[in-house]
Coordinates of C-alpha atoms in Angstrom, one line a residue:
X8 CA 0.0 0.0 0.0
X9 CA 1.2 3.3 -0.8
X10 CA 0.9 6.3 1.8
X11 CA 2.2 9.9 0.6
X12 CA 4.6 7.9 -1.6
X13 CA 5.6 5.5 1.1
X14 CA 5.0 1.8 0.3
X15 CA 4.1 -0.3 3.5
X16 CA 2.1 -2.8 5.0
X17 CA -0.7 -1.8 7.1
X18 CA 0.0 -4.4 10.4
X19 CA 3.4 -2.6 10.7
X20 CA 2.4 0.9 11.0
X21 CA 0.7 2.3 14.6
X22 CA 0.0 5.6 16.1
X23 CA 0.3 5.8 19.9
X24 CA -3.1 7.8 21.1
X25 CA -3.8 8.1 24.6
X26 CA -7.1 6.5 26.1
X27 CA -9.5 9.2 27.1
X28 CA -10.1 6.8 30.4
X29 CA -6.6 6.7 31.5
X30 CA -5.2 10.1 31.3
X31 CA -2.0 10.2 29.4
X32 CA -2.0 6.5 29.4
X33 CA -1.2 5.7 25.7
X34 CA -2.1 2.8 23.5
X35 CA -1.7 1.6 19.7
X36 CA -3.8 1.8 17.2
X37 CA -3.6 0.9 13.5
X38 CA -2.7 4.6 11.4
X39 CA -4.5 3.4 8.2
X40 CA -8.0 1.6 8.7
X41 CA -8.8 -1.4 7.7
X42 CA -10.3 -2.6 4.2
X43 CA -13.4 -4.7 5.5
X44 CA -14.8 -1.1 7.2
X45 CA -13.1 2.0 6.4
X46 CA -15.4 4.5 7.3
X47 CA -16.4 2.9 10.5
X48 CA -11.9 2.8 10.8
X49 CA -11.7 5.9 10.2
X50 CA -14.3 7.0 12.3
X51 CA -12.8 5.4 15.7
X52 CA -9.5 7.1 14.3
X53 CA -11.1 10.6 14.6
X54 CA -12.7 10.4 18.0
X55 CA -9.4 8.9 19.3
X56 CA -7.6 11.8 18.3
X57 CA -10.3 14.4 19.4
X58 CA -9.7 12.3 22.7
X59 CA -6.1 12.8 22.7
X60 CA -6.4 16.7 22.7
X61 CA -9.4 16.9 25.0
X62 CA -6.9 15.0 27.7
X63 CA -4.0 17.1 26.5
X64 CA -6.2 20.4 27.3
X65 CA -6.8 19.4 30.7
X66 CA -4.0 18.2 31.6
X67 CA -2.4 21.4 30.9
X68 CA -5.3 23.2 32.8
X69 CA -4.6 21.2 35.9
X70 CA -1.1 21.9 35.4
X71 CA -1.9 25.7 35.7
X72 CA -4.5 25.3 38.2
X73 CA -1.8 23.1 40.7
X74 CA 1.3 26.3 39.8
X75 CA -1.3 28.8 41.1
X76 CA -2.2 27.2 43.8
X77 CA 1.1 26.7 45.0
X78 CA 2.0 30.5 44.6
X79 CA -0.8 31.4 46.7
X80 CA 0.0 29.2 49.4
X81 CA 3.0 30.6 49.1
X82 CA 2.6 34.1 49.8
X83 CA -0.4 32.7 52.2
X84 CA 2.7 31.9 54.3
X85 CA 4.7 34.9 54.2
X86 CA 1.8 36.8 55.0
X87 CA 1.0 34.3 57.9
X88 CA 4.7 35.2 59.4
X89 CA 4.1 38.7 60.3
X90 CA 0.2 38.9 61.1
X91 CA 0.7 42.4 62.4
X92 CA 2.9 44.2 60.2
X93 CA 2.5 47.9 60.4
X94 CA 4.1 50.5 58.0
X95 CA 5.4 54.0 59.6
X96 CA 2.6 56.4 58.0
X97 CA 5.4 59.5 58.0
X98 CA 7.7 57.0 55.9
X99 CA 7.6 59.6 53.0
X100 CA 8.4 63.1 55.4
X101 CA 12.3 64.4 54.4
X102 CA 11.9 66.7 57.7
X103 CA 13.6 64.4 60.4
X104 CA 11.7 66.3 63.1
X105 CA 8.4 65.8 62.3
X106 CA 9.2 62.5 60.6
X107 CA 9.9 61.8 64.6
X108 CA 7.1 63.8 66.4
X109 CA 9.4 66.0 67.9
X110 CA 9.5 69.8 68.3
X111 CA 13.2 71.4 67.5
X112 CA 13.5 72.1 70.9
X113 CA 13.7 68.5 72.2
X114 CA 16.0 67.2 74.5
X115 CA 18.6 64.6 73.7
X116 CA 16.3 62.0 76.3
X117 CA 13.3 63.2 74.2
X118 CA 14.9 62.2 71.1
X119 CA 15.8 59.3 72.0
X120 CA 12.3 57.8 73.6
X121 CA 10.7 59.1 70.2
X122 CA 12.7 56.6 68.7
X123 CA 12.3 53.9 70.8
X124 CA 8.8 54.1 70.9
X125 CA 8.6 54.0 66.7
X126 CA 10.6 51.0 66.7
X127 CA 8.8 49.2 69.1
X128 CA 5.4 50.3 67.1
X129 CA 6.8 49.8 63.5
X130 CA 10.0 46.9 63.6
X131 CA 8.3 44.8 61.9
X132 CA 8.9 47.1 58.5
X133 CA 12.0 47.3 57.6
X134 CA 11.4 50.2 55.8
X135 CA 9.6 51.8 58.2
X136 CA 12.4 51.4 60.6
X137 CA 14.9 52.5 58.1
X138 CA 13.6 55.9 58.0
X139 CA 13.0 55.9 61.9
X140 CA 16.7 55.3 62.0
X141 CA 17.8 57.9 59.4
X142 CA 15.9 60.6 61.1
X143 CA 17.4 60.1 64.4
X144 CA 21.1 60.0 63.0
X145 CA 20.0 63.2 61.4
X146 CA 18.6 64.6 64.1
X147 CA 21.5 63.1 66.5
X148 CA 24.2 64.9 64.1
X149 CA 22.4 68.6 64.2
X150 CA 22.4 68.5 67.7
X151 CA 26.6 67.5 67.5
X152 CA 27.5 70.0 65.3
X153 CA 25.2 73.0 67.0
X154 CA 27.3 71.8 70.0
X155 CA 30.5 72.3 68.3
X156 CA 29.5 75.6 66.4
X157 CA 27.3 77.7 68.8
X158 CA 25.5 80.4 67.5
X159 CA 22.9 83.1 69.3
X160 CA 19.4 82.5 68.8
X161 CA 17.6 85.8 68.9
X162 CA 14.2 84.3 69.3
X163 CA 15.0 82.1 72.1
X164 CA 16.7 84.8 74.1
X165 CA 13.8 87.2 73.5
X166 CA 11.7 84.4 74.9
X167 CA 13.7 83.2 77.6
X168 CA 13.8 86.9 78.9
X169 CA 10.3 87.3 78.5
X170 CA 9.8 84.3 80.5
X171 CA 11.6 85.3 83.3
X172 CA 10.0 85.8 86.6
X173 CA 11.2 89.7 86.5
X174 CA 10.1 90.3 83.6
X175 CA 6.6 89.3 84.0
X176 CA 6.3 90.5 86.9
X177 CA 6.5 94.0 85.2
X178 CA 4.6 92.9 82.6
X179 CA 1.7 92.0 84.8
X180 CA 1.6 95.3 86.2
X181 CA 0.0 96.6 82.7
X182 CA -2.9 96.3 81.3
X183 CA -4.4 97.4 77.2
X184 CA -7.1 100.0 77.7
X185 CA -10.0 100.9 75.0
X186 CA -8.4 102.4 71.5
X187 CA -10.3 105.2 72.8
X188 CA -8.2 106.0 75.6
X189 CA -5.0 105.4 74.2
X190 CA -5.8 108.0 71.0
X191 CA -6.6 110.4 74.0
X192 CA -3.8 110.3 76.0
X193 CA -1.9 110.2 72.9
X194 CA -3.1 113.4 71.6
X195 CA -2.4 115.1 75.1
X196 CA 1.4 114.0 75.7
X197 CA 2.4 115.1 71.8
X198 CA 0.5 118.3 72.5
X199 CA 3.0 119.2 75.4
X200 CA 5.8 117.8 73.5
X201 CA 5.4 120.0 70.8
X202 CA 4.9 122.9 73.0
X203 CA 8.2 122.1 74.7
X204 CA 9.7 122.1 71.3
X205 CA 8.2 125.1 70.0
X206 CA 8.5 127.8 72.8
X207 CA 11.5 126.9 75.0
X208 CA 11.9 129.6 78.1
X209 CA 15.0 130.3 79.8
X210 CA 13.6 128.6 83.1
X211 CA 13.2 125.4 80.5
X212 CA 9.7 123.6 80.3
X213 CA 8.4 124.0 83.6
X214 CA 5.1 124.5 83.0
X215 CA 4.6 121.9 80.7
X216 CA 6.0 119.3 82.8
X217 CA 3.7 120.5 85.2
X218 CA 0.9 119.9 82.9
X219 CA 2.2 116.3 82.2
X220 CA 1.8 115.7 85.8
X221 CA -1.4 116.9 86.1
X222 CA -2.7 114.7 82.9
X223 CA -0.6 112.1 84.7
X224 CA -3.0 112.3 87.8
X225 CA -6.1 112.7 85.8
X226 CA -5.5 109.4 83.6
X227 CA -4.8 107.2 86.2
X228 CA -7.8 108.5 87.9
X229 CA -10.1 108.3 84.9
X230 CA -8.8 104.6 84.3
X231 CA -8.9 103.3 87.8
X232 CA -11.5 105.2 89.8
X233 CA -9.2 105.6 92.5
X234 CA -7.8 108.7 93.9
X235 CA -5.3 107.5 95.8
X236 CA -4.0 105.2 93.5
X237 CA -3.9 107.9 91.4
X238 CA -1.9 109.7 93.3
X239 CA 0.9 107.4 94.5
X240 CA 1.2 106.4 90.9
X241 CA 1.6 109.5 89.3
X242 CA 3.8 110.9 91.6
X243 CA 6.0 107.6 91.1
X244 CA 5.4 107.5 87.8
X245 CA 7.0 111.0 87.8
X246 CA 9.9 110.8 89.5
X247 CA 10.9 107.2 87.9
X248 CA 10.5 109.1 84.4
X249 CA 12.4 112.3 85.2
X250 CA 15.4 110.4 86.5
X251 CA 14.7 107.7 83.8
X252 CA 15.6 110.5 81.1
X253 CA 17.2 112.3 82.7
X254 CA 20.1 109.0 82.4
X255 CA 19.4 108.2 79.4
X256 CA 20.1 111.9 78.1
X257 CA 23.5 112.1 80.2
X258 CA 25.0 108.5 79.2
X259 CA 22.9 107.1 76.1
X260 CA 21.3 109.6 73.4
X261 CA 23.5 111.6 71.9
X262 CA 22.7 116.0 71.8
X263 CA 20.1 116.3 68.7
X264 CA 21.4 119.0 66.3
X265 CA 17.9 120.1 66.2
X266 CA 17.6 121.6 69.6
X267 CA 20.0 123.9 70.2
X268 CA 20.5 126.3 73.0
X269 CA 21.0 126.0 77.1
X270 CA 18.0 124.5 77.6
X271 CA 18.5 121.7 75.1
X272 CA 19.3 119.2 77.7
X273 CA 15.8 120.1 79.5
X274 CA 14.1 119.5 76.7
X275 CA 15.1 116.7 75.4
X276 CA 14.5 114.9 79.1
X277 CA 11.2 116.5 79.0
X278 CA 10.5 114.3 75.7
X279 CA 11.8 111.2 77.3
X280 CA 9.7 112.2 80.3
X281 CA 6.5 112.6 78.8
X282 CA 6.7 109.6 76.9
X283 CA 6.9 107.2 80.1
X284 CA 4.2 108.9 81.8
X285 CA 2.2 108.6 79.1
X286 CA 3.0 104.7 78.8
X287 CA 2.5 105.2 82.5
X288 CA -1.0 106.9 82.0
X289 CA -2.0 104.5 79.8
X290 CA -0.9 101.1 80.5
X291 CA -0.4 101.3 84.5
X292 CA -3.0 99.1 86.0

């Protein structure tokens, strides 16, 4: 018999098709059908081999089926090893204070428990403790080399001396009145000031310091309804302010070109003068 211009006997020739009952299990069966029944042959032929890929198919879909179950198993497990993993949620901040939780003002010790306490919270992330780390090396570094190079903060002098106990006791002692108030008061003291300026007399401003005494007394009064009070503080008040400028004219501020003549010195601590009893006035409670 001659097949594709081969020349062979049909009981030599076999075709190893696997049995759709058996899996992959393979079995022989004739490649040319025989002559009593070919179309029934080559009938059984067909369905063997539509067999044969059916079982092929599946066994390659179980195949795929058993890899992916395996991989989620797998990463079932390494999920199962650190049930309670939590990432740092300021991971992302570049600013190694508040990447912390920790004002710029912190203490060594304060530094220090921040850190703790994050690592305790987030070890379980490596990343997460990465950053924790970097921060307090930053930090830890800053806080070395401010040591070595010292410099004067302004701001945190200001506020330490504010702070102080001297200083607020002072500042306790003075209270902010109505806008009204203050524009009056205002008005009055540059009044006499100008008049100082303007018509200096040989006996120097005597009359209008008296006056600023006077308006001394009467703001006080008119602010805390006492008369006494009045009284003890604008005479103190006085005196504190007179001597006040009177030191300040001698050993600070330099003569002003602008006033000239023997009673420029009087003048000038007149100014000074009016200008703390008018704080005094004003702000004294």
């Amino acid at each position: 018999m001659s097949v594709s211009g081969l020349t062979g006997a049909t009981s030599q020739f076999f075709l190893r098709l696997p049995d759709c009952n058996q899996g992959l299990a393979c079995r022989q069966t004739s490649a040319i059908p025989s002559a009593g029944k070919p179309k029934k042959k080559l009938g059984e032929l067909l369905l063997e081999r539509s067999g044969w890929t059916i079982s092929i198919q599946k066994w390659k879909t179980q195949k795929t089926r058993l890899i992916k179950c395996a991989m989620d198993a797998s990463f079932g497990d390494m999920a199962s090893e650190s049930p309670g993993l939590v990432i740092f949620p300021r991971i992302n901040i570049r600013d190694p204070y508040k990447r912390l939780g920790i004002s710029r003002e912190a203490s060594e010790d304060e530094i220090q428990a921040a850190r703790n306490f994050l690592i305790s919270k987030y070890g379980g992330h490596k990343p997460s403790m990465d950053a924790i780390e970097a921060a307090h090396d930053k930090i830890i570094m800053q806080k070395f080399y401010e040591r070595k190079n010292p410099k004067i903060d302004i701001k945190k002098k200001f506020r330490e001396v504010k702070q102080s106990r001297v200083v607020q006791a002072v500042t306790s002692r003075f209270q902010t009145p109505a806008t009204k108030f203050i524009v009056k008061t205002s008005i009055a003291f540059i009044v006499l000031g100008v008049l100082t300026i303007l018509f200096p007399t040989e006996e120097g401003p005597t009359f209008q310091v008296a006056i600023s005494l006077i308006a001394t007394f009467y703001f006080i009064h008119d602010r805390l309804k006492s008369k006494i009070r009045a009284l003890l503080y604008g005479a103190g008040a006085f005196i504190v302010s007179w001597l006040v400028g009177t030191f300040l004219m001698v050993s600070i501020i330099p003569p002003i070109p602008i006033l000239k003549g023997l009673r420029s010195f009087e003048v000038l601590t007149s100014l000074v003068t009016y200008v703390l009893l008018w704080v005094s006035s004003t702000y004294l409670k």
